[in-house]
CSV table of C-alpha atoms and ligand atoms in Angstrom, one decimal:
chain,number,residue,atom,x,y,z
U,4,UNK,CA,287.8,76.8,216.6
U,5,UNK,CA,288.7,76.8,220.4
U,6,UNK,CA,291.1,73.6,220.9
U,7,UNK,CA,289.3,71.7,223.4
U,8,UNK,CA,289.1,68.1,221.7
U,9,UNK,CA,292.4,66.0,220.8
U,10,UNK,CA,291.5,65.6,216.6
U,11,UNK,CA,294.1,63.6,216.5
U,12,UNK,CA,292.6,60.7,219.3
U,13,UNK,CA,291.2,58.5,216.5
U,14,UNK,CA,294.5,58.4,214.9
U,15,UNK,CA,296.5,57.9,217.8
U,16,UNK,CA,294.2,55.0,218.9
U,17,UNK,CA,295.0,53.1,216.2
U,18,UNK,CA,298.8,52.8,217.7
U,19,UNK,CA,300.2,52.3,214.1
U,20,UNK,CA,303.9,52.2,213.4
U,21,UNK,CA,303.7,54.3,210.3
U,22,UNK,CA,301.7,56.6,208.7
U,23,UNK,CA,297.9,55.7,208.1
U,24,UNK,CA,297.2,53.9,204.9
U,25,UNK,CA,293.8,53.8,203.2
U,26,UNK,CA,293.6,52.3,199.7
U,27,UNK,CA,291.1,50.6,197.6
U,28,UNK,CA,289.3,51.0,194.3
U,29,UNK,CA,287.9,54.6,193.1
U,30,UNK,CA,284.8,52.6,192.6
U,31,UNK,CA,282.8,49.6,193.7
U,32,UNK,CA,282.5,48.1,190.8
U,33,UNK,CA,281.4,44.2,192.0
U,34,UNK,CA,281.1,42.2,195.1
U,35,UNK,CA,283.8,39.9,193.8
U,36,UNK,CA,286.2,42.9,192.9
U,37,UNK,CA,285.6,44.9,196.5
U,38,UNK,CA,286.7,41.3,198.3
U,39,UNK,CA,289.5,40.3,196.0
U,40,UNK,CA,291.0,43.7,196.5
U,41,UNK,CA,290.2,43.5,200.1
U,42,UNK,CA,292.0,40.1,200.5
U,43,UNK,CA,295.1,41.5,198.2
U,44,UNK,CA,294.8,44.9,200.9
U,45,UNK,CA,295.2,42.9,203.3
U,46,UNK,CA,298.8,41.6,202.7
U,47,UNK,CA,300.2,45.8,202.8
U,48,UNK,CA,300.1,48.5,205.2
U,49,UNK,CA,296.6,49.1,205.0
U,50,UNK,CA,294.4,49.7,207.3
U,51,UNK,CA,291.4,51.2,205.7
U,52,UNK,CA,289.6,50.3,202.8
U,53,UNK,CA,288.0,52.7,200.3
U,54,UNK,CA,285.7,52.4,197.8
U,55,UNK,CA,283.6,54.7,196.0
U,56,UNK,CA,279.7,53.9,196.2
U,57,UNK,CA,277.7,57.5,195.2
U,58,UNK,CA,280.4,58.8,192.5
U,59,UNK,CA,280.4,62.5,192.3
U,60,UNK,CA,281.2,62.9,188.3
U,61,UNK,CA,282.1,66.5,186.6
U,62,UNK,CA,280.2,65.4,183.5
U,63,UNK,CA,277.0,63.1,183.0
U,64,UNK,CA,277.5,60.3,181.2
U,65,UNK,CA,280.8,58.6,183.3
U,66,UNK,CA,280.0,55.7,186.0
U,67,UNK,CA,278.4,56.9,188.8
U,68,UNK,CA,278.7,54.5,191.4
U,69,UNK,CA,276.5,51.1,192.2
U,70,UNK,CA,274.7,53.0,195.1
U,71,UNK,CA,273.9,50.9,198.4
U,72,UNK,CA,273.9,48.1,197.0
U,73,UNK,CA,278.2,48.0,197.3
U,74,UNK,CA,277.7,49.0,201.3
U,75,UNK,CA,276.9,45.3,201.4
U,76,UNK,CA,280.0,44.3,199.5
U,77,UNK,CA,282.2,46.8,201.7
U,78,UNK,CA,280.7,45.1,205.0
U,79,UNK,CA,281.2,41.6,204.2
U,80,UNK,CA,285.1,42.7,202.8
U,81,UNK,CA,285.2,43.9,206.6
U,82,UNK,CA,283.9,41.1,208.0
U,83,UNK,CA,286.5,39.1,205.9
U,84,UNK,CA,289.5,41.2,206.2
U,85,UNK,CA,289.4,42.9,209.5
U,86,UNK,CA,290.1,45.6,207.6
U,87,UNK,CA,288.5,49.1,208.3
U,88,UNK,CA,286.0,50.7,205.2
U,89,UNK,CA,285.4,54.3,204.0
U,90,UNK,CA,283.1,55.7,201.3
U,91,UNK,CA,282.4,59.0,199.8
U,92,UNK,CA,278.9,60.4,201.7
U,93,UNK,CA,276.9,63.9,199.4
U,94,UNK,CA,274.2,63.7,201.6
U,95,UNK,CA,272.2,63.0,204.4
U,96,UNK,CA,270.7,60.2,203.0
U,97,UNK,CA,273.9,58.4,201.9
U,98,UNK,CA,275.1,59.5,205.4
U,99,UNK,CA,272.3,57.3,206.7
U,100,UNK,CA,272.6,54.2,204.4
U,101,UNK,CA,276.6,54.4,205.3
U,102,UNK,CA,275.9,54.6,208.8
U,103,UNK,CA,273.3,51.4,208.7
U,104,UNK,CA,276.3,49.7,207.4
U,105,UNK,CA,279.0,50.1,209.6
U,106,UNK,CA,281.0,52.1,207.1
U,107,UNK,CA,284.1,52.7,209.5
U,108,UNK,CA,285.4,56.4,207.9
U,109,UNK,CA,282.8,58.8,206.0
U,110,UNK,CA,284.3,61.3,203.5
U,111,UNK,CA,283.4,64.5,202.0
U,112,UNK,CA,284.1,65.0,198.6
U,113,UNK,CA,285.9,67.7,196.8
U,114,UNK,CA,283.1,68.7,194.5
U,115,UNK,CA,281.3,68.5,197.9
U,116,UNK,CA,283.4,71.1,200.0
U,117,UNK,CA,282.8,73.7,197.5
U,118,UNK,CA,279.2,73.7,198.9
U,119,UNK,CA,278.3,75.1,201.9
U,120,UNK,CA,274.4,74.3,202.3
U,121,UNK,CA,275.7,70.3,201.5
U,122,UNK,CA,278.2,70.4,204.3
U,123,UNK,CA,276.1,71.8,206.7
U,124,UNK,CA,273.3,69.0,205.8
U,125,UNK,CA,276.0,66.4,206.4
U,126,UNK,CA,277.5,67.9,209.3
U,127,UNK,CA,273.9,68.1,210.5
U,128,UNK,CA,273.0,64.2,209.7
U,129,UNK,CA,276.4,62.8,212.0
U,130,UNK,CA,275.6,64.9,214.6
U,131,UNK,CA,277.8,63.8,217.8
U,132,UNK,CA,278.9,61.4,216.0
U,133,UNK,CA,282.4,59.1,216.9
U,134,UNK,CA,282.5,58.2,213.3
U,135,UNK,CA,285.5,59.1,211.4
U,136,UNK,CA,285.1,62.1,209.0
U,137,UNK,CA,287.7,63.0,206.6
U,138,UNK,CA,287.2,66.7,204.6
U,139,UNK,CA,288.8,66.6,201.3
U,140,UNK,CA,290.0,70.0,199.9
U,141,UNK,CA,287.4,71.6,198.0
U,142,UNK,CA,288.1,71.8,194.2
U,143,UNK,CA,288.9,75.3,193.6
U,144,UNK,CA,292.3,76.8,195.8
U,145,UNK,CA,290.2,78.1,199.0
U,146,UNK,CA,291.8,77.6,202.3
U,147,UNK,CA,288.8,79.4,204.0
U,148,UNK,CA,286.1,77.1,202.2
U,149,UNK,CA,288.6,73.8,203.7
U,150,UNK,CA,288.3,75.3,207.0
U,151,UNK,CA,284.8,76.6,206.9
U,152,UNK,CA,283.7,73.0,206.6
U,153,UNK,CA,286.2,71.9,209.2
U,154,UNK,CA,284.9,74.4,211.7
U,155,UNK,CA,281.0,72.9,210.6
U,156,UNK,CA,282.2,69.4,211.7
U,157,UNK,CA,283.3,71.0,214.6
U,158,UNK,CA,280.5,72.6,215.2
U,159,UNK,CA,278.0,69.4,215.2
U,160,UNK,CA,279.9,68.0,217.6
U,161,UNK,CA,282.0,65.3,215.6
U,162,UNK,CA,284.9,64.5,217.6
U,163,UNK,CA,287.2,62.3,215.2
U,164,UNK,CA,287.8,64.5,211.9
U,165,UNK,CA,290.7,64.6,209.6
U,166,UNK,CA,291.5,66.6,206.2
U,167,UNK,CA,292.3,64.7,202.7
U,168,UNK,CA,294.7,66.8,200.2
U,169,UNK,CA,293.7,65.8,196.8
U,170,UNK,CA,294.8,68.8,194.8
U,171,UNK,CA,293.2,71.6,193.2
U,172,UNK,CA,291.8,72.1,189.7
U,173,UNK,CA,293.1,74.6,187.3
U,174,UNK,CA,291.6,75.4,183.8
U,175,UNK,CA,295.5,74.5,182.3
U,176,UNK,CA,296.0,70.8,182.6
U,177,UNK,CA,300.2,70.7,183.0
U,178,UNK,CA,301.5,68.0,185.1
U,179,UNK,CA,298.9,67.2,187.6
U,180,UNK,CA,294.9,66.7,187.2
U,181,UNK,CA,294.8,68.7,190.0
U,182,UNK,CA,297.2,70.9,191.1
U,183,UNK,CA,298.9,70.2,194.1
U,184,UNK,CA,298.8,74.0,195.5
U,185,UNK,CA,301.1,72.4,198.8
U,186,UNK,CA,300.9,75.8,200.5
U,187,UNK,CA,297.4,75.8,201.1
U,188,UNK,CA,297.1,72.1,203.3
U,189,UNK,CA,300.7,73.4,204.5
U,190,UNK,CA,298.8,76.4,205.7
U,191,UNK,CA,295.7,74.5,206.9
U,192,UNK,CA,298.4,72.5,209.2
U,193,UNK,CA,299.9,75.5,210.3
U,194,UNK,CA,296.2,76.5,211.8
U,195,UNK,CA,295.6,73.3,213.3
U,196,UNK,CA,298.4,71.0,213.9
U,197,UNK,CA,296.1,68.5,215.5
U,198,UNK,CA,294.4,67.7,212.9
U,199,UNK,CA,295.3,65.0,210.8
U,200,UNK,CA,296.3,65.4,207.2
U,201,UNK,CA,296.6,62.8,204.5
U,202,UNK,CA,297.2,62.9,200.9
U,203,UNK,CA,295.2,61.6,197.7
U,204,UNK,CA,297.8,61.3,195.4
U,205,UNK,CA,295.9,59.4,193.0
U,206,UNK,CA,293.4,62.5,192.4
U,207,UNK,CA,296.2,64.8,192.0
U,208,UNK,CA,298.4,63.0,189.7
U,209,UNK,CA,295.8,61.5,187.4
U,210,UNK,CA,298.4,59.5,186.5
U,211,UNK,CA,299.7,56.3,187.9
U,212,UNK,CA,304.0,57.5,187.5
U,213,UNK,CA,303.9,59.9,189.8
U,214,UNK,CA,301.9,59.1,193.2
U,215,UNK,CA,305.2,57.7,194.2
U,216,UNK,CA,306.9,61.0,194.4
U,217,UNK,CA,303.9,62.9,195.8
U,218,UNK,CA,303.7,60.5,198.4
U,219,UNK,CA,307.2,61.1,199.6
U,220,UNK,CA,306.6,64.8,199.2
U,221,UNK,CA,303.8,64.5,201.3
U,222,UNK,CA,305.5,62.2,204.5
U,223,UNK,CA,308.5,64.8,203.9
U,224,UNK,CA,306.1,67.4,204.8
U,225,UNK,CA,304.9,65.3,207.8
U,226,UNK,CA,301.5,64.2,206.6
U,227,UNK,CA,299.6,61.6,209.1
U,228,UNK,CA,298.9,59.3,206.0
U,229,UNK,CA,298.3,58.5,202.5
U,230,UNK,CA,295.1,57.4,200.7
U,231,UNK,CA,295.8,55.6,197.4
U,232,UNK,CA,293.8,54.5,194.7
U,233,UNK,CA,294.1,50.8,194.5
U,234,UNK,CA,292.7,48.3,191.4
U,235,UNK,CA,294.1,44.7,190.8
U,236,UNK,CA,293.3,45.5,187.2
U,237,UNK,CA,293.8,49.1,186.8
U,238,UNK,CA,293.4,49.6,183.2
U,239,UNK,CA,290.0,47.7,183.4
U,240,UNK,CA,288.9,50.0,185.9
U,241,UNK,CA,285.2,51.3,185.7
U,242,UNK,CA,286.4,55.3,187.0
U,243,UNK,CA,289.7,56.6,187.1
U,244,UNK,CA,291.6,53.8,185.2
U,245,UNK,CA,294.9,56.1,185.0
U,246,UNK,CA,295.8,56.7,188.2
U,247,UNK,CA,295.2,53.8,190.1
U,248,UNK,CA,297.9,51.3,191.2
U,249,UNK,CA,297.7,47.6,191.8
U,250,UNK,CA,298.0,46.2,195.4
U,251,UNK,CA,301.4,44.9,195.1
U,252,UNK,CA,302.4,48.4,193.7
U,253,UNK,CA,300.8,49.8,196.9
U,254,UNK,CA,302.9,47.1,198.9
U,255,UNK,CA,306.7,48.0,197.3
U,256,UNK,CA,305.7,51.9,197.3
U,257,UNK,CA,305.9,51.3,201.2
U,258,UNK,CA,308.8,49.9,201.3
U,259,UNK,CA,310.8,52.7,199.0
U,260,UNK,CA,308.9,55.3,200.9
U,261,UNK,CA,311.4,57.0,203.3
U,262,UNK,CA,309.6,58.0,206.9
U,263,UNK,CA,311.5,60.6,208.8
U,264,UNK,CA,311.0,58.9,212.4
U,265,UNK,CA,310.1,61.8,214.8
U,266,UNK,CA,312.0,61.3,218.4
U,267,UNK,CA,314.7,63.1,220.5
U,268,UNK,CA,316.0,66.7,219.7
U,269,UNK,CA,318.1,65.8,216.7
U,270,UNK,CA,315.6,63.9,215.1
U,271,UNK,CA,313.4,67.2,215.4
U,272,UNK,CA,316.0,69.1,214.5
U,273,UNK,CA,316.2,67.1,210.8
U,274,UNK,CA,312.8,66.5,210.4
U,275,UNK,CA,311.9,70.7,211.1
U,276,UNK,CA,314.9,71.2,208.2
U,277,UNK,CA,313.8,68.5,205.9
U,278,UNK,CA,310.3,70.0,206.0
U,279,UNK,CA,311.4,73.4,205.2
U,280,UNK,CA,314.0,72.1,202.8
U,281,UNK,CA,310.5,70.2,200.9
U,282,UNK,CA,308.6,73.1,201.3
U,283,UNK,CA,311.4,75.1,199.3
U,284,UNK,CA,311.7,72.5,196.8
U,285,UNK,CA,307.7,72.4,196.1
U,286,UNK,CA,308.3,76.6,195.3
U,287,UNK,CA,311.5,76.4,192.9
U,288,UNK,CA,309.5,73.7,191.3
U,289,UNK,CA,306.8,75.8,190.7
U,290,UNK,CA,309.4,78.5,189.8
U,291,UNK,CA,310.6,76.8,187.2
U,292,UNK,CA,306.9,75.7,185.7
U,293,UNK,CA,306.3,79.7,185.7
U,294,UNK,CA,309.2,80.6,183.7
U,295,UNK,CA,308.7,77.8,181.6
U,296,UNK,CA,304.8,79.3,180.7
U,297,UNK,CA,306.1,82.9,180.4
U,298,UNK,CA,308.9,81.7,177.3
U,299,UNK,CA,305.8,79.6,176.0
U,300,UNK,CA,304.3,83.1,175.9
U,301,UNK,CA,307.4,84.5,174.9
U,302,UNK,CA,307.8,82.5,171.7
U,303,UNK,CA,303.8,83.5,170.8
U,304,UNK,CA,304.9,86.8,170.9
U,305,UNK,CA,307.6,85.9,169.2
U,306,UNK,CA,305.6,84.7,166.2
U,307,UNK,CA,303.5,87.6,166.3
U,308,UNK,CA,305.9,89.6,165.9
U,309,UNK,CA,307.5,87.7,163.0
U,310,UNK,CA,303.8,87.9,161.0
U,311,UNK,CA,303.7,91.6,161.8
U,312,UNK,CA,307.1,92.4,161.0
U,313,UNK,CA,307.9,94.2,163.8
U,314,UNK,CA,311.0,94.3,166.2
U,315,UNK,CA,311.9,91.9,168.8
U,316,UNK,CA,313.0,95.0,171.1
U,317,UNK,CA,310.4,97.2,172.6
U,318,UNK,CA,312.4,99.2,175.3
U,319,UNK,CA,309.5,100.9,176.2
U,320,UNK,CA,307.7,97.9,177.3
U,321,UNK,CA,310.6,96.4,178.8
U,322,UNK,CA,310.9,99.6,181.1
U,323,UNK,CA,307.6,99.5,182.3
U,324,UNK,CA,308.0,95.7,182.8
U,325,UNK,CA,311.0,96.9,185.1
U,326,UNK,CA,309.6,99.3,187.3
U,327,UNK,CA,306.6,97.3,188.0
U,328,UNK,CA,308.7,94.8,189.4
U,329,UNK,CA,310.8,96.4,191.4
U,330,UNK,CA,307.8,98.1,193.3
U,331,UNK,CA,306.3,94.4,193.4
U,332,UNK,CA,309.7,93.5,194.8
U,333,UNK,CA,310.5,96.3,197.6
U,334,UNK,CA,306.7,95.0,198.7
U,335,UNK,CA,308.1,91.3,198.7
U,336,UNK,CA,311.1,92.6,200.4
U,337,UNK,CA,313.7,91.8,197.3
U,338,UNK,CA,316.0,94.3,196.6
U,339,UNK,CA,315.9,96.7,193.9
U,340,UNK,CA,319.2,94.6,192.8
U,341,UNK,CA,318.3,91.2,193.0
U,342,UNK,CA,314.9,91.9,191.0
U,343,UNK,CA,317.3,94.1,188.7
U,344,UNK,CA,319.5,90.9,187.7
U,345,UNK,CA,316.5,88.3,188.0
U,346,UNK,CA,314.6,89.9,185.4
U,347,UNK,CA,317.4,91.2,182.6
U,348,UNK,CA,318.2,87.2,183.1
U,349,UNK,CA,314.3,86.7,182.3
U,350,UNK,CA,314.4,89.0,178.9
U,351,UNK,CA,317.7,87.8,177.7
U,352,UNK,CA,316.1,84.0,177.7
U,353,UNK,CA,313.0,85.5,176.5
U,354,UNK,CA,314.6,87.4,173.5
U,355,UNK,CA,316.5,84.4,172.5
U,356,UNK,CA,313.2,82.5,172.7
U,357,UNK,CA,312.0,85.1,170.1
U,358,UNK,CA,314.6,85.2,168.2
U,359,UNK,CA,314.5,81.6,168.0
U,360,UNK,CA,310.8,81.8,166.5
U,361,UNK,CA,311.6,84.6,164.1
U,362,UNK,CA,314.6,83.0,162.5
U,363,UNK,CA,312.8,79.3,162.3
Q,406,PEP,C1,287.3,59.8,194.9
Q,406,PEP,O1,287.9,59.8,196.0
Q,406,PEP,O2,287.2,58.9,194.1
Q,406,PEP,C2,286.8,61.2,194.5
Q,406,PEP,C3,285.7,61.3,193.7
Q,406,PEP,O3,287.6,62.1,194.9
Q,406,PEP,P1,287.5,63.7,194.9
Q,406,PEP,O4,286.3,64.1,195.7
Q,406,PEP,O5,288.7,64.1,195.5
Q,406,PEP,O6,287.4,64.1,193.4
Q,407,MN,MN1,288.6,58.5,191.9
């Protein structure tokens, strides 16, 4: 992708003294719930409204969206607020309906990315178009398929694009609905810092307790904004009741959110450490959740072991665990004696795991 269009113009446009805030419901649910949570939007940072109108859903049977009848909703909430809107767009035909109503910011959906063919017919529908498109990541952890949609955009000419970072889904469910994977948008950035990123929290968390700190993870790691699920009654709400926040929620998480101001050299310097410094936090984090899963798998073995009557010792195993990993580790450049201690520490904690299990 030759860099012969500023990305970032629409953003830098908008001249906003922090970073970009889009919130709103998952869904449109009625006219008088898109404008009360307009009017309640209205008194945060936000600038952007979303609502889902076409929902995307994994399995039949879930709500899937009023259709165009909520564009009407989203244009009068406009016309009320002064806010901005955004929807969800799967097709060429929604593309059209969003465009007849003034829908502000289009977005391409997760389960959406993944498909090629779709993309291209959406690209192809906003042709040299000023509209905003955002691409969220697609749902399986594929930089190229993120990029390959990027570079479609691109490619039709549509000047004011950004990326959205809602996680990634994994078959284990641990912390997150979707796993954060921060690597892969990190690397996206890497590729083209002029293109703006912004984080769904709400899609990767699933739950409401911990958008807070994904949020600051995410302005740590210099994101352009945040896009936040948003329901003044979120328990009652018609799709994704868990994770969505009410607007005065929205309103105190931006106060408590800490945003590392970028200006002069020091100021670079701290914000180029503290980025780092999150970036190694967000891999001994994920350190820790591996060991954790291999003494889960530990203490299995453990009670297999236990039903089979057989020893918790197998040196032979343990060898060829060894040398594997210090091959693995010569081609990660880590020394023969740093893998050496890591791992005797690893089978110590896993043997007491095991010996836990076989003496319970
Ligand atoms: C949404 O934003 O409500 C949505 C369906 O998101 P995603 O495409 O990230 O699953
Ligand atoms: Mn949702």
């Amino acid at each position: 992708m030759e860099n012969n269009k500023n990305l970032r113009n629409w953003l830098n446009k908008m001249e906003l003294t922090h970073p970009i805030v889009i919130a709103g419901p998952c869904s449109a649910e009625t006219e008088e719930q898109v404008l009360k949570i307009a009017h309640q939007l209205k008194e945060t940072d936000t600038t952007v409204m979303r609502a889902g109108i076409w929902k995307p859903r994994t399995r039949p049977g879930n709500f899937e969206g009023v259709g165009a009848l909520g564009l009407k909703w989203l244009q009068k909430a406009k016309q009320e607020t002064g806010l901005m809107t955004a929807t969800e767009v799967a097709n060429a035909n929604h593309v059209d309906l969003a465009l007849k109503h003034d829908v502000d910011i289009l977005w391409v959906g997760a389960r959406t990315t993944v498909s090629p063919f779709i993309v291209q017919e959406i690209a192809d529908a906003l042709k040299g178009t000023d509209k905003i498109v955002l691409i969220k990541n697609p749902v399986n952890p594929d930089l190229a398929l993120w990029l390959g949609a990027v570079e479609r955009f691109y490619a039709s000419d549509v000047k004011n694009l950004g990326v959205i970072h809602r996680g990634f889904s994994t078959y284990e469910k641990m912390r997150y609905r979707n796993n954060p994977e921060w690597q892969i948008p990190i690397d996206l950035q890497n590729k083209f810092p002029d293109l703006p990123l912004i984080l769904d929290p709400s899609h990767i968390a699933g739950r409401r307790d911990i958008i807070f700190d994904l949020c600051q993870t995410a302005l740590d790691l210099n994101y352009d904004g945040l896009m936040v699920e948003t329901h003044f009654d979120p328990d009652n709400a018609w799709s994704d009741a868990a994770q969505q926040i009410t607007p005065e929620t929205l309103k105190q998480m931006t106060v408590d959110l800490k945003i590392r101001k970028q200006e002069g050299d020091a100021v670079e310097f701290k914000n180029k450490l503290n980025m780092l410094r999150t970036r190694i936090d967000v891999l001994d984090h994920q350190l820790i959740e591996s060991l954790g899963k291999r003494m889960k798998i530990a203490d299995d073995i453990g009670l297999l072991k236990k039903k089979n009557n057989v020893a918790i010792l197998q040196t032979k195993r343990w060898n060829e665990i060894l040398d594997k990993m210090i091959l693995e580790g010569d081609e990660n450049k880590l020394s023969e004696e740093f893998i050496l201690r890591i791992f005797k520490a690893i089978h110590q904690e896993s043997i007491n795991h095991q010996k836990k299990v076989i003496n319970d």
